[in-house]
PDB file of C-alpha atoms and ligand atoms in Angstrom:
ATOM      1  CA  MET A 217      49.938   7.517   5.383  1.00  0.00           C
ATOM      2  CA  THR A 218      50.196  10.858   7.478  1.00  0.00           C
ATOM      3  CA  LYS A 219      52.284  10.603  10.416  1.00  0.00           C
ATOM      4  CA  THR A 220      49.904  11.546  13.424  1.00  0.00           C
ATOM      5  CA  LEU A 221      50.634  14.598  15.239  1.00  0.00           C
ATOM      6  CA  GLU A 222      50.815  14.505  19.064  1.00  0.00           C
ATOM      7  CA  HIS A 223      49.841  18.330  19.333  1.00  0.00           C
ATOM      8  CA  PHE A 224      49.148  21.248  17.127  1.00  0.00           C
ATOM      9  CA  THR A 225      50.550  24.180  19.132  1.00  0.00           C
ATOM     10  CA  GLY A 226      52.408  26.253  16.161  1.00  0.00           C
ATOM     11  CA  ILE A 227      53.376  25.449  12.638  1.00  0.00           C
ATOM     12  CA  SER A 228      56.802  24.314  13.940  1.00  0.00           C
ATOM     13  CA  ASP A 229      55.161  21.066  15.192  1.00  0.00           C
ATOM     14  CA  CYS A 230      54.674  19.916  11.657  1.00  0.00           C
ATOM     15  CA  SER A 231      57.008  18.892   8.941  1.00  0.00           C
ATOM     16  CA  THR A 232      56.463  20.500   5.344  1.00  0.00           C
ATOM     17  CA  GLU A 233      55.358  16.874   4.321  1.00  0.00           C
ATOM     18  CA  GLN A 234      52.905  16.776   7.487  1.00  0.00           C
ATOM     19  CA  LEU A 235      51.258  20.008   6.595  1.00  0.00           C
ATOM     20  CA  GLU A 236      51.101  19.125   2.957  1.00  0.00           C
ATOM     21  CA  GLN A 237      49.299  15.690   3.831  1.00  0.00           C
ATOM     22  CA  LEU A 238      46.954  17.732   6.267  1.00  0.00           C
ATOM     23  CA  LEU A 239      46.292  19.993   3.191  1.00  0.00           C
ATOM     24  CA  ASP A 240      45.619  17.132   0.807  1.00  0.00           C
ATOM     25  CA  LEU A 241      43.180  15.494   3.637  1.00  0.00           C
ATOM     26  CA  ALA A 242      41.383  18.701   3.744  1.00  0.00           C
ATOM     27  CA  LEU A 243      41.075  19.093   0.245  1.00  0.00           C
ATOM     28  CA  LYS A 244      39.529  15.369   0.070  1.00  0.00           C
ATOM     29  CA  ILE A 245      37.182  16.325   2.791  1.00  0.00           C
ATOM     30  CA  SER A 246      35.895  19.905   1.027  1.00  0.00           C
ATOM     31  CA  GLN A 247      35.318  17.466  -2.121  1.00  0.00           C
ATOM     32  CA  ASP A 248      33.133  14.836  -0.181  1.00  0.00           C
ATOM     33  CA  ILE A 249      32.548  15.438   3.310  1.00  0.00           C
ATOM     34  CA  SER A 250      29.915  12.397   3.779  1.00  0.00           C
ATOM     35  CA  THR A 251      32.925  10.236   3.295  1.00  0.00           C
ATOM     36  CA  PHE A 252      34.533  11.526   6.560  1.00  0.00           C
ATOM     37  CA  GLU A 253      31.443  11.944   8.697  1.00  0.00           C
ATOM     38  CA  ASN A 254      30.919  10.155  11.926  1.00  0.00           C
ATOM     39  CA  THR A 255      34.351   8.661  11.838  1.00  0.00           C
ATOM     40  CA  ARG A 256      35.310   9.272  15.193  1.00  0.00           C
ATOM     41  CA  THR A 257      32.218   8.634  17.072  1.00  0.00           C
ATOM     42  CA  GLY A 258      32.071   8.801  20.921  1.00  0.00           C
ATOM     43  CA  ARG A 259      35.557  10.553  20.854  1.00  0.00           C
ATOM     44  CA  MET A 260      35.231  14.015  22.846  1.00  0.00           C
ATOM     45  CA  LEU A 261      36.662  17.734  22.164  1.00  0.00           C
ATOM     46  CA  VAL A 262      36.772  20.442  24.816  1.00  0.00           C
ATOM     47  CA  ASN A 263      37.081  23.974  23.787  1.00  0.00           C
ATOM     48  CA  LEU A 264      38.640  25.980  26.349  1.00  0.00           C
ATOM     49  CA  PHE A 265      38.353  29.634  25.137  1.00  0.00           C
ATOM     50  CA  TYR A 266      39.786  32.709  27.288  1.00  0.00           C
ATOM     51  CA  GLU A 267      38.996  35.089  24.694  1.00  0.00           C
ATOM     52  CA  PRO A 268      36.188  35.692  22.240  1.00  0.00           C
ATOM     53  CA  SER A 269      35.922  34.010  19.194  1.00  0.00           C
ATOM     54  CA  THR A 270      33.321  32.871  16.459  1.00  0.00           C
ATOM     55  CA  ARG A 271      34.896  31.422  13.588  1.00  0.00           C
ATOM     56  CA  THR A 272      37.735  29.396  15.532  1.00  0.00           C
ATOM     57  CA  ARG A 273      35.370  27.948  18.163  1.00  0.00           C
ATOM     58  CA  VAL A 274      32.357  27.229  16.264  1.00  0.00           C
ATOM     59  CA  SER A 275      34.209  25.585  13.275  1.00  0.00           C
ATOM     60  CA  PHE A 276      36.069  23.224  15.754  1.00  0.00           C
ATOM     61  CA  GLU A 277      32.723  22.356  17.279  1.00  0.00           C
ATOM     62  CA  ALA A 278      31.284  21.728  13.673  1.00  0.00           C
ATOM     63  CA  ALA A 279      34.428  19.989  12.624  1.00  0.00           C
ATOM     64  CA  ALA A 280      34.232  17.555  15.827  1.00  0.00           C
ATOM     65  CA  LYS A 281      30.090  17.356  15.514  1.00  0.00           C
ATOM     66  CA  ARG A 282      30.840  16.286  11.765  1.00  0.00           C
ATOM     67  CA  LEU A 283      33.157  13.507  12.801  1.00  0.00           C
ATOM     68  CA  GLY A 284      30.649  12.030  15.552  1.00  0.00           C
ATOM     69  CA  MET A 285      32.665  13.855  18.429  1.00  0.00           C
ATOM     70  CA  HIS A 286      30.955  14.817  21.662  1.00  0.00           C
ATOM     71  CA  VAL A 287      31.877  18.706  22.230  1.00  0.00           C
ATOM     72  CA  ILE A 288      32.057  20.568  25.515  1.00  0.00           C
ATOM     73  CA  ASN A 289      32.356  24.531  25.261  1.00  0.00           C
ATOM     74  CA  VAL A 290      34.362  26.188  28.367  1.00  0.00           C
ATOM     75  CA  SER A 291      34.698  29.820  28.098  1.00  0.00           C
ATOM     76  CA  ALA A 292      36.811  31.599  31.164  1.00  0.00           C
ATOM     77  CA  ILE A 293      33.629  33.934  31.529  1.00  0.00           C
ATOM     78  CA  GLY A 294      31.106  31.750  33.685  1.00  0.00           C
ATOM     79  CA  SER A 295      33.779  29.065  34.737  1.00  0.00           C
ATOM     80  CA  SER A 296      36.135  28.922  37.725  1.00  0.00           C
ATOM     81  CA  VAL A 297      38.361  31.080  36.218  1.00  0.00           C
ATOM     82  CA  GLU A 298      36.326  34.042  37.675  1.00  0.00           C
ATOM     83  CA  LYS A 299      36.848  32.408  40.869  1.00  0.00           C
ATOM     84  CA  GLY A 300      40.857  32.629  40.539  1.00  0.00           C
ATOM     85  CA  GLU A 301      41.340  29.279  38.899  1.00  0.00           C
ATOM     86  CA  SER A 302      44.783  28.818  37.294  1.00  0.00           C
ATOM     87  CA  LEU A 303      45.107  27.929  33.515  1.00  0.00           C
ATOM     88  CA  LEU A 304      46.990  24.815  34.388  1.00  0.00           C
ATOM     89  CA  ASP A 305      44.641  23.843  37.426  1.00  0.00           C
ATOM     90  CA  THR A 306      41.720  24.187  34.649  1.00  0.00           C
ATOM     91  CA  PHE A 307      43.356  22.382  32.200  1.00  0.00           C
ATOM     92  CA  TYR A 308      43.990  19.405  34.786  1.00  0.00           C
ATOM     93  CA  THR A 309      40.227  19.591  35.849  1.00  0.00           C
ATOM     94  CA  ILE A 310      39.478  19.056  32.244  1.00  0.00           C
ATOM     95  CA  GLN A 311      41.990  16.620  31.590  1.00  0.00           C
ATOM     96  CA  ALA A 312      40.629  14.529  34.465  1.00  0.00           C
ATOM     97  CA  MET A 313      37.219  14.335  32.522  1.00  0.00           C
ATOM     98  CA  GLY A 314      38.741  12.142  29.518  1.00  0.00           C
ATOM     99  CA  PRO A 315      38.970  14.274  26.350  1.00  0.00           C
ATOM    100  CA  ASP A 316      40.750  13.373  23.263  1.00  0.00           C
ATOM    101  CA  CYS A 317      41.470  17.076  22.283  1.00  0.00           C
ATOM    102  CA  ILE A 318      41.421  20.174  24.060  1.00  0.00           C
ATOM    103  CA  VAL A 319      41.360  23.169  22.084  1.00  0.00           C
ATOM    104  CA  VAL A 320      42.584  26.702  23.901  1.00  0.00           C
ATOM    105  CA  ARG A 321      42.572  30.122  22.895  1.00  0.00           C
ATOM    106  CA  HIS A 322      44.626  32.543  25.614  1.00  0.00           C
ATOM    107  CA  PRO A 323      45.527  36.000  25.516  1.00  0.00           C
ATOM    108  CA  GLU A 324      49.120  35.115  26.765  1.00  0.00           C
ATOM    109  CA  GLU A 325      51.994  33.443  24.542  1.00  0.00           C
ATOM    110  CA  GLY A 326      53.229  29.986  24.887  1.00  0.00           C
ATOM    111  CA  ASN A 327      50.422  28.649  27.145  1.00  0.00           C
ATOM    112  CA  ALA A 328      49.180  26.197  24.358  1.00  0.00           C
ATOM    113  CA  LYS A 329      52.549  24.602  24.373  1.00  0.00           C
ATOM    114  CA  ALA A 330      53.101  24.935  27.981  1.00  0.00           C
ATOM    115  CA  LEU A 331      49.740  22.866  28.354  1.00  0.00           C
ATOM    116  CA  ALA A 332      50.983  20.541  25.488  1.00  0.00           C
ATOM    117  CA  GLU A 333      53.988  19.662  27.754  1.00  0.00           C
ATOM    118  CA  VAL A 334      51.951  18.656  30.695  1.00  0.00           C
ATOM    119  CA  ALA A 335      49.251  16.752  28.603  1.00  0.00           C
ATOM    120  CA  GLU A 336      48.680  13.061  29.621  1.00  0.00           C
ATOM    121  CA  PRO A 337      49.146  10.225  26.634  1.00  0.00           C
ATOM    122  CA  GLY A 338      46.117  10.649  24.102  1.00  0.00           C
ATOM    123  CA  VAL A 339      45.019  14.037  25.095  1.00  0.00           C
ATOM    124  CA  HIS A 340      45.978  16.343  21.940  1.00  0.00           C
ATOM    125  CA  VAL A 341      46.404  20.095  22.916  1.00  0.00           C
ATOM    126  CA  ILE A 342      45.071  22.351  19.883  1.00  0.00           C
ATOM    127  CA  ASN A 343      46.394  26.033  19.774  1.00  0.00           C
ATOM    128  CA  ALA A 344      43.551  28.493  18.916  1.00  0.00           C
ATOM    129  CA  GLY A 345      45.199  31.283  19.329  1.00  0.00           C
ATOM    130  CA  ASP A 346      47.845  32.488  21.893  1.00  0.00           C
ATOM    131  CA  GLY A 347      48.610  36.221  22.299  1.00  0.00           C
ATOM    132  CA  THR A 348      50.541  37.500  19.186  1.00  0.00           C
ATOM    133  CA  ALA A 349      52.230  34.414  18.743  1.00  0.00           C
ATOM    134  CA  ALA A 350      50.449  31.635  16.917  1.00  0.00           C
ATOM    135  CA  HIS A 351      46.935  30.569  15.136  1.00  0.00           C
ATOM    136  CA  PRO A 352      48.353  27.693  13.211  1.00  0.00           C
ATOM    137  CA  SER A 353      44.938  26.377  12.419  1.00  0.00           C
ATOM    138  CA  GLN A 354      43.957  29.736  10.863  1.00  0.00           C
ATOM    139  CA  ALA A 355      47.278  29.285   8.622  1.00  0.00           C
ATOM    140  CA  LEU A 356      46.118  25.851   7.926  1.00  0.00           C
ATOM    141  CA  LEU A 357      42.669  26.857   6.282  1.00  0.00           C
ATOM    142  CA  ASP A 358      44.265  30.144   4.603  1.00  0.00           C
ATOM    143  CA  ALA A 359      46.685  27.783   2.872  1.00  0.00           C
ATOM    144  CA  LEU A 360      43.678  25.327   1.953  1.00  0.00           C
ATOM    145  CA  THR A 361      42.041  28.480   0.492  1.00  0.00           C
ATOM    146  CA  LEU A 362      44.998  29.596  -1.430  1.00  0.00           C
ATOM    147  CA  LYS A 363      45.747  25.917  -2.697  1.00  0.00           C
ATOM    148  CA  GLN A 364      42.208  25.781  -4.186  1.00  0.00           C
ATOM    149  CA  ASN A 365      42.821  28.813  -6.141  1.00  0.00           C
ATOM    150  CA  PHE A 366      46.337  28.620  -7.607  1.00  0.00           C
ATOM    151  CA  LYS A 367      47.934  25.643  -9.375  1.00  0.00           C
ATOM    152  CA  GLN A 368      51.225  26.022  -7.210  1.00  0.00           C
ATOM    153  CA  PHE A 369      52.206  27.945  -4.096  1.00  0.00           C
ATOM    154  CA  SER A 370      55.140  29.321  -5.871  1.00  0.00           C
ATOM    155  CA  GLU A 371      53.140  31.298  -8.299  1.00  0.00           C
ATOM    156  CA  ILE A 372      51.361  33.226  -5.449  1.00  0.00           C
ATOM    157  CA  ARG A 373      52.482  36.918  -4.742  1.00  0.00           C
ATOM    158  CA  LEU A 374      50.780  37.462  -1.357  1.00  0.00           C
ATOM    159  CA  VAL A 375      50.337  40.917   0.387  1.00  0.00           C
ATOM    160  CA  MET A 376      49.932  40.791   3.832  1.00  0.00           C
ATOM    161  CA  ALA A 377      48.679  44.360   4.868  1.00  0.00           C
ATOM    162  CA  GLY A 378      47.571  45.958   8.044  1.00  0.00           C
ATOM    163  CA  ASP A 379      48.428  45.333  11.735  1.00  0.00           C
ATOM    164  CA  ILE A 380      51.160  42.425  11.108  1.00  0.00           C
ATOM    165  CA  ARG A 381      53.053  43.378  14.566  1.00  0.00           C
ATOM    166  CA  HIS A 382      50.198  42.080  16.993  1.00  0.00           C
ATOM    167  CA  SER A 383      48.816  39.274  14.580  1.00  0.00           C
ATOM    168  CA  ARG A 384      49.219  35.814  15.305  1.00  0.00           C
ATOM    169  CA  VAL A 385      47.427  35.085  12.133  1.00  0.00           C
ATOM    170  CA  ALA A 386      50.266  36.775  10.081  1.00  0.00           C
ATOM    171  CA  ARG A 387      52.612  34.741  12.108  1.00  0.00           C
ATOM    172  CA  SER A 388      51.591  31.511  11.542  1.00  0.00           C
ATOM    173  CA  ALA A 389      50.489  32.271   8.059  1.00  0.00           C
ATOM    174  CA  ILE A 390      54.062  33.464   7.018  1.00  0.00           C
ATOM    175  CA  LYS A 391      55.669  30.290   8.645  1.00  0.00           C
ATOM    176  CA  MET A 392      53.029  27.725   6.921  1.00  0.00           C
ATOM    177  CA  LEU A 393      53.226  29.453   3.476  1.00  0.00           C
ATOM    178  CA  THR A 394      57.219  29.875   3.526  1.00  0.00           C
ATOM    179  CA  LYS A 395      57.335  25.969   4.159  1.00  0.00           C
ATOM    180  CA  LEU A 396      54.967  25.417   1.306  1.00  0.00           C
ATOM    181  CA  GLY A 397      57.142  27.427  -1.158  1.00  0.00           C
ATOM    182  CA  ILE A 398      54.984  30.609  -1.599  1.00  0.00           C
ATOM    183  CA  GLY A 399      56.229  32.569  -4.298  1.00  0.00           C
ATOM    184  CA  GLU A 400      56.568  36.209  -2.549  1.00  0.00           C
ATOM    185  CA  ILE A 401      55.018  37.600   0.904  1.00  0.00           C
ATOM    186  CA  ARG A 402      54.992  41.315   0.860  1.00  0.00           C
ATOM    187  CA  LEU A 403      54.218  43.247   4.245  1.00  0.00           C
ATOM    188  CA  ALA A 404      52.535  46.329   4.228  1.00  0.00           C
ATOM    189  CA  GLY A 405      51.446  48.732   7.045  1.00  0.00           C
ATOM    190  CA  PRO A 406      52.123  51.732   9.186  1.00  0.00           C
ATOM    191  CA  ALA A 407      55.798  51.622  10.619  1.00  0.00           C
ATOM    192  CA  GLU A 408      54.459  51.041  13.979  1.00  0.00           C
ATOM    193  CA  PHE A 409      52.433  47.856  12.841  1.00  0.00           C
ATOM    194  CA  MET A 410      55.392  46.188  11.380  1.00  0.00           C
ATOM    195  CA  PRO A 411      56.916  43.360  13.433  1.00  0.00           C
ATOM    196  CA  GLY A 412      61.037  43.827  13.573  1.00  0.00           C
ATOM    197  CA  GLU A 413      61.468  40.247  14.259  1.00  0.00           C
ATOM    198  CA  VAL A 414      62.578  36.826  12.682  1.00  0.00           C
ATOM    199  CA  THR A 415      59.150  36.386  11.112  1.00  0.00           C
ATOM    200  CA  THR A 416      59.922  38.826   8.835  1.00  0.00           C
ATOM    201  CA  ALA A 417      62.755  36.935   7.110  1.00  0.00           C
ATOM    202  CA  GLY A 418      62.147  35.954   3.502  1.00  0.00           C
ATOM    203  CA  THR A 419      59.548  38.672   3.417  1.00  0.00           C
ATOM    204  CA  VAL A 420      59.563  41.903   1.747  1.00  0.00           C
ATOM    205  CA  ILE A 421      58.386  45.405   3.718  1.00  0.00           C
ATOM    206  CA  TYR A 422      56.392  48.041   2.054  1.00  0.00           C
ATOM    207  CA  ASP A 423      55.894  51.510   3.326  1.00  0.00           C
ATOM    208  CA  SER A 424      52.822  52.047   0.744  1.00  0.00           C
ATOM    209  CA  LEU A 425      49.915  49.744   0.248  1.00  0.00           C
ATOM    210  CA  ASP A 426      49.845  50.935  -3.312  1.00  0.00           C
ATOM    211  CA  GLU A 427      52.971  49.875  -4.011  1.00  0.00           C
ATOM    212  CA  ALA A 428      52.485  46.716  -2.298  1.00  0.00           C
ATOM    213  CA  VAL A 429      49.417  45.531  -4.526  1.00  0.00           C
ATOM    214  CA  ARG A 430      50.849  46.056  -7.870  1.00  0.00           C
ATOM    215  CA  GLY A 431      51.193  42.964  -9.459  1.00  0.00           C
ATOM    216  CA  ALA A 432      50.029  40.982  -6.461  1.00  0.00           C
ATOM    217  CA  ASN A 433      47.631  37.930  -6.897  1.00  0.00           C
ATOM    218  CA  ALA A 434      46.547  37.609  -3.476  1.00  0.00           C
ATOM    219  CA  ILE A 435      45.894  39.806  -0.849  1.00  0.00           C
ATOM    220  CA  MET A 436      45.392  39.136   3.032  1.00  0.00           C
ATOM    221  CA  MET A 437      43.961  42.192   4.782  1.00  0.00           C
ATOM    222  CA  LEU A 438      44.206  42.230   8.515  1.00  0.00           C
ATOM    223  CA  ARG A 439      42.315  44.109  11.474  1.00  0.00           C
ATOM    224  CA  ILE A 440      44.090  46.384  13.831  1.00  0.00           C
ATOM    225  CA  GLN A 441      44.304  44.269  16.986  1.00  0.00           C
ATOM    226  CA  LYS A 442      42.875  46.986  19.311  1.00  0.00           C
ATOM    227  CA  GLU A 443      42.683  44.626  22.373  1.00  0.00           C
ATOM    228  CA  ARG A 444      46.715  43.845  22.175  1.00  0.00           C
ATOM    229  CA  ILE A 445      47.725  47.322  21.831  1.00  0.00           C
ATOM    230  CA  SER A 446      48.733  49.658  24.344  1.00  0.00           C
ATOM    231  CA  GLY A 447      50.626  53.072  24.226  1.00  0.00           C
ATOM    232  CA  LEU A 448      50.503  53.233  20.365  1.00  0.00           C
ATOM    233  CA  HIS A 449      48.584  55.782  18.534  1.00  0.00           C
ATOM    234  CA  ILE A 450      45.734  53.965  16.780  1.00  0.00           C
ATOM    235  CA  PRO A 451      44.504  56.168  13.742  1.00  0.00           C
ATOM    236  CA  GLY A 452      40.892  56.718  13.175  1.00  0.00           C
ATOM    237  CA  GLY A 453      38.937  54.590  10.859  1.00  0.00           C
ATOM    238  CA  ASP A 454      38.593  56.966   7.960  1.00  0.00           C
ATOM    239  CA  GLU A 455      42.128  58.220   8.017  1.00  0.00           C
ATOM    240  CA  TYR A 456      43.179  54.177   8.450  1.00  0.00           C
ATOM    241  CA  HIS A 457      41.361  53.429   5.321  1.00  0.00           C
ATOM    242  CA  ARG A 458      42.534  56.246   3.097  1.00  0.00           C
ATOM    243  CA  GLU A 459      46.150  55.043   3.621  1.00  0.00           C
ATOM    244  CA  TRP A 460      45.667  51.298   4.445  1.00  0.00           C
ATOM    245  CA  GLY A 461      42.341  50.193   3.842  1.00  0.00           C
ATOM    246  CA  LEU A 462      41.669  47.879   0.567  1.00  0.00           C
ATOM    247  CA  SER A 463      39.289  50.083  -1.463  1.00  0.00           C
ATOM    248  CA  VAL A 464      37.901  49.072  -5.083  1.00  0.00           C
ATOM    249  CA  ASN A 465      40.491  51.477  -6.700  1.00  0.00           C
ATOM    250  CA  ARG A 466      43.424  50.256  -4.579  1.00  0.00           C
ATOM    251  CA  LEU A 467      42.598  46.600  -5.416  1.00  0.00           C
ATOM    252  CA  GLY A 468      42.613  47.738  -9.168  1.00  0.00           C
ATOM    253  CA  LEU A 469      46.272  47.959  -8.849  1.00  0.00           C
ATOM    254  CA  ALA A 470      46.715  44.480  -8.364  1.00  0.00           C
ATOM    255  CA  SER A 471      46.767  41.854 -11.070  1.00  0.00           C
ATOM    256  CA  GLU A 472      43.425  41.089 -12.707  1.00  0.00           C
ATOM    257  CA  GLY A 473      41.610  38.873 -10.700  1.00  0.00           C
ATOM    258  CA  CYS A 474      43.783  39.239  -7.741  1.00  0.00           C
ATOM    259  CA  PHE A 475      42.025  37.273  -4.636  1.00  0.00           C
ATOM    260  CA  VAL A 476      41.323  39.052  -1.406  1.00  0.00           C
ATOM    261  CA  LEU A 477      41.423  36.912   2.099  1.00  0.00           C
ATOM    262  CA  HIS A 478      40.662  38.270   5.575  1.00  0.00           C
ATOM    263  CA  PRO A 479      40.761  35.854   8.782  1.00  0.00           C
ATOM    264  CA  GLY A 480      37.723  37.865  10.227  1.00  0.00           C
ATOM    265  CA  PRO A 481      36.765  39.444  12.016  1.00  0.00           C
ATOM    266  CA  MET A 482      36.580  42.460   9.523  1.00  0.00           C
ATOM    267  CA  ASN A 483      36.244  45.931  10.287  1.00  0.00           C
ATOM    268  CA  ARG A 484      34.465  47.470   7.122  1.00  0.00           C
ATOM    269  CA  GLY A 485      35.284  50.671   5.830  1.00  0.00           C
ATOM    270  CA  VAL A 486      38.412  50.509   7.881  1.00  0.00           C
ATOM    271  CA  GLU A 487      40.756  48.030   6.636  1.00  0.00           C
ATOM    272  CA  ILE A 488      38.639  46.665   3.664  1.00  0.00           C
ATOM    273  CA  ALA A 489      35.663  48.159   1.836  1.00  0.00           C
ATOM    274  CA  SER A 490      32.265  46.404   1.782  1.00  0.00           C
ATOM    275  CA  GLU A 491      32.458  46.388  -1.962  1.00  0.00           C
ATOM    276  CA  VAL A 492      35.768  44.570  -1.883  1.00  0.00           C
ATOM    277  CA  ALA A 493      34.775  42.148   0.970  1.00  0.00           C
ATOM    278  CA  ASP A 494      31.476  40.962  -0.827  1.00  0.00           C
ATOM    279  CA  SER A 495      33.271  40.910  -4.399  1.00  0.00           C
ATOM    280  CA  ARG A 496      33.626  38.256  -6.711  1.00  0.00           C
ATOM    281  CA  GLN A 497      37.428  38.147  -5.947  1.00  0.00           C
ATOM    282  CA  SER A 498      36.853  37.796  -2.259  1.00  0.00           C
ATOM    283  CA  LEU A 499      37.680  34.282  -1.010  1.00  0.00           C
ATOM    284  CA  ILE A 500      36.633  35.443   2.957  1.00  0.00           C
ATOM    285  CA  ARG A 501      33.383  33.137   2.931  1.00  0.00           C
ATOM    286  CA  SER A 502      35.625  30.572   1.354  1.00  0.00           C
ATOM    287  CA  GLN A 503      38.104  30.702   4.212  1.00  0.00           C
ATOM    288  CA  VAL A 504      35.103  30.377   6.788  1.00  0.00           C
ATOM    289  CA  ARG A 505      34.198  27.326   5.213  1.00  0.00           C
ATOM    290  CA  ASN A 506      37.520  26.011   4.811  1.00  0.00           C
ATOM    291  CA  GLY A 507      37.929  26.332   8.513  1.00  0.00           C
ATOM    292  CA  LEU A 508      35.477  23.301   8.857  1.00  0.00           C
ATOM    293  CA  TYR A 509      37.699  21.000   6.414  1.00  0.00           C
ATOM    294  CA  ALA A 510      41.005  22.046   7.942  1.00  0.00           C
ATOM    295  CA  ARG A 511      40.159  21.698  11.339  1.00  0.00           C
ATOM    296  CA  MET A 512      38.191  18.154  10.521  1.00  0.00           C
ATOM    297  CA  ALA A 513      41.717  17.128   8.937  1.00  0.00           C
ATOM    298  CA  LEU A 514      43.525  18.215  11.922  1.00  0.00           C
ATOM    299  CA  LEU A 515      41.103  16.397  14.227  1.00  0.00           C
ATOM    300  CA  LEU A 516      41.191  13.218  12.008  1.00  0.00           C
ATOM    301  CA  ASN A 517      45.080  13.348  12.078  1.00  0.00           C
ATOM    302  CA  LEU A 518      45.488  13.818  15.965  1.00  0.00           C
ATOM    303  CA  THR A 519      42.828  11.310  16.900  1.00  0.00           C
ATOM    304  CA  ARG A 520      44.243   8.457  14.934  1.00  0.00           C
ATOM    305  CA  ALA A 521      46.214   6.542  17.478  1.00  0.00           C
ATOM    306  CA  ALA A 522      44.080   4.642  19.675  1.00  0.00           C
ATOM    307  CA  TYR A 523      45.208   4.492  23.307  1.00  0.00           C
TER     308      TYR A 523
HETATM  309  N1   CP B 719      39.798  34.158  12.571  1.00  0.00           N
HETATM  310  C1   CP B 719      39.324  33.978  13.907  1.00  0.00           C
HETATM  311  O1   CP B 719      40.196  33.542  14.484  1.00  0.00           O
HETATM  312  O2   CP B 719      38.278  34.352  14.219  1.00  0.00           O
HETATM  313  P1   CP B 719      37.502  34.529  15.793  1.00  0.00           P
HETATM  314  O3   CP B 719      38.066  35.338  16.784  1.00  0.00           O
HETATM  315  O4   CP B 719      36.283  34.707  15.171  1.00  0.00           O
HETATM  316  O5   CP B 719      37.811  32.773  16.106  1.00  0.00           O
END
């Protein structure tokens, strides 16, 4: 039986065993979703988003609705945030209405964790992305996608390429996949987009994407996070694509049948060619579908305890 989580603000909230159990549950849901439908009828989830989102917000809503939960969507635009209400006061206001789960996306690091610390018992905080720090439910769906396509994590030689420095997706994926025993993680991108910190422990950095992809069997492309960049030169789309984009030719340097992932949103023709994004090797739409299963597994786990 999976040990229930109180909150899901980062990969470090979970033991390796809990992550493996969440993945096993998500895999079961992917194989027969009907068994799990309407098993949380009457529970409530609030999506509290201070940044734009398509995939994460909609899939938390879809996951909760499949489980029979009520869903309320709050975005900073159009809420009393625009009248100056703080994040904390907004959180307390929403919490007072009795939700089981509050899913938070915020541009500043650490805010989901800070809210989890003041949440009442029975209110579970889920981090849907905080600044450049973490996006743990994305890591869960990425790991699920890899688990469906490889026998063991240890056989995966994954390239993560692009703007690693500003990517919360990369940080959470590196932590998660390292815990799960991935064979190799290679990071590639322009020097100004490479992180210098601890997240790179156990990873190998390449200054050429051609070199990084040779022999790889999975490649995750990342977009340039323009909204988080100031004071750095951002190369033009064509120039970037030539050096750091995943083209058909470049993909041909990888192992035969190498899988391609991208968390989305994609910038076609910049970090990834359309022909690659839409190719048979692309798992990008599977990732989106797995977002539903991974988030259902997460909500089932968090809401198991009755208060
Ligand atoms: N991958 C991801 O977080 O996408 P959204 O910004 O659309 O939610």
